[in-house]
């Protein structure tokens, strides 16, 4: 085990927080296996690992949400037993979760007040909220209702709420997953400041470049075990990835030549009112996608990506049939089944409950989208052999790992279920594939398989529309990238011209011209 | 010490099968206590309830006769419930089917009509039940009205309509002012299967309905649609299945089966239309549907079991002067335990000994 951080850097002799052989068992499954971790003040400590490596369990244990099965927590050198998060907060441990726990219809101040343990009056809380948020450069209007705020602003609420308890130790779970690169930069400034104030930070991420830039120490988990503690600045992104995955990740290879053919999917001036009061109004969206092409749509979550997906899939119908054109046929008024018959296939963001029925078998989930065409249904009767055959083919082609031939969808890991869903659609040989967040929450190995599958599908002549919040993913596989902001879609840029910086500015709402100018001024 | 419910990774198949048995066991324990409190001999009471009816041929036939409407209605209800559509008004659809079918019987009374009468009655009964069930279904789909309330309230409308008809226009002139129609003609009567017995053709129809339900749910795309819409509505929409259409469909099927059961009951065991033709079949069928795990074969077994409680209840009333209401208590307790035991399919009990003072050795 490496330990390149010298003790000389530390100002105090004992770590602020220690986990000693911390173990958490769920039945026979070891989520955390004898994990030793030292957190020092004045340090940003990265916690790296793939999904399911045990990161969440570990931080939940530290925050008092999960009771350890064995091992010990030490706070400033002394044994600590936490029966709940309020005890953790009382000691000075704060946490910012990846999924926000905010009430949309309440104001910023009301949300913060609900999350605080003390006996302050609401007025005092509002005043202190304004003070804290300004002093850290995280401006927030206490009187605004949460549903009006951007994702970045919502995260600010969570961070400010944690800071208002003046924590000695702050845990952040994937804080940049929902931010534009510029917003992430602003966050890093805040984190550096917190560090300089002597606080300790545990930073969970799987963005390795970010960790190399920001963190002083990194602990890497794999399959519930600690693999290494190292100085990320002294490592390369590839070496960190190797430690996380335990093997080289296959590189995704685009086909050398891809022929761009006929238009397969067109969106023509699509305007759509949201059907839910907090939804996004789609405004004047147009694009054309040809066979052999992959078009990426970048953007911060909640800028209309879900609404666009629903409009393309037919889960929401447009009034004007001509707004969505699939294979040359006006399809805006057609149901999702009719669109599938035209050769379209769809992969939604949410795997469980949207892409699949969680408590149904894979064969039944193959039938879910496969019933429209092919041999799965004969005279109203289900051909079970054909559905099982579809499962077997998907399993084989996309390396879906599962305990038995035909398990319930919910029993598969995220990566394997996603491979199944993407594979299920690809094996139907679609002419158009619309996929939302293809590798969200998926381990690196599965993500590589899925990206490769999308590239291969395009190489075979299909048009692929990928919506993702992961800019690197889009740059890796797309030919052109457009950005979604407040229900509008920017003009697509050829990937060669789409720098992270440019995309980031578009994601933050700047127009393309302004972006060009900023770019020109910057260079 | 602490008792906690812990979520299972996968649904437990074993518990899914034994949970109704656990529920029956708990119900029997509860009833034993209840009988004891009432001052009756619990062992004897349980014998009269559950064993005695199985011992003679007459009671066995009677069980099949009582199970017939229960099973037919419950199969329809199970389709609704699987699709997350809550039809509570099967009792009303049962009565409407009985009324509509009886209309033909009353109008053809004594005119030597042909053998078309009974099939026409059954058909009309089923159609009336379906149409009556579509009222709450359409209100749900068009206006978002709670189908639970509307379907339930329509039970009382049907009940009063039947009451009005047999006291007014359809009353038997030779009936000494009793609120009843005249006895139906032989061509308007469901034939019995055994000479002089009570078992009738309706029981065969119920078995056909069970088989059809099993094929529909297990083998057809419609059955799959029904199950997906209930289990994962968003995934169903993604699959291209229309939830509103399925609400209408399942309500219509359920209403048709209830209506059919109603007219069979009137044209079979009862023989004429009168108030009180149903001892709450439409409501008891809800218990049958859940006790049978919303599975057609399970419903057949559950229907026979609930029928046993009706017969046992009658015999207990005669032999031990136990009020008939105890049967309803029994059925209510049973439903309660069935639903409670169902949580064991997705959750398991775990006992945690003492709060983890020291974070070690709790396993």
GROMACS .gro file of N, CA and C in nm, chain A residues 68 179 182 360 392 410 412 429 508:
model
   27
   68UNK      N    1  -2.173   0.069   1.145
   68UNK     CA    2  -2.074  -0.029   1.098
   68UNK      C    3  -2.097  -0.166   1.161
  179UNK      N    4  -2.270   2.012  -1.256
  179UNK     CA    5  -2.227   2.151  -1.280
  179UNK      C    6  -2.163   2.167  -1.417
  182UNK      N    7  -1.751   2.574  -1.574
  182UNK     CA    8  -1.729   2.703  -1.508
  182UNK      C    9  -1.781   2.701  -1.364
  360UNK      N   10  -4.010  -0.723  -1.304
  360UNK     CA   11  -4.042  -0.821  -1.408
  360UNK      C   12  -3.913  -0.879  -1.463
  392UNK      N   13  -3.107  -1.388  -2.441
  392UNK     CA   14  -2.981  -1.460  -2.461
  392UNK      C   15  -2.889  -1.388  -2.558
  410UNK      N   16  -3.460  -0.573  -1.158
  410UNK     CA   17  -3.407  -0.501  -1.042
  410UNK      C   18  -3.288  -0.572  -0.979
  412UNK      N   19  -3.028  -0.689  -1.132
  412UNK     CA   20  -2.902  -0.664  -1.203
  412UNK      C   21  -2.834  -0.537  -1.150
  429UNK      N   22  -3.200  -0.345  -3.446
  429UNK     CA   23  -3.150  -0.280  -3.568
  429UNK      C   24  -3.220  -0.149  -3.597
  508UNK      N   25  -2.393   2.733  -1.959
  508UNK     CA   26  -2.429   2.836  -1.863
  508UNK      C   27  -2.520   2.942  -1.922
   0.00000   0.00000   0.00000
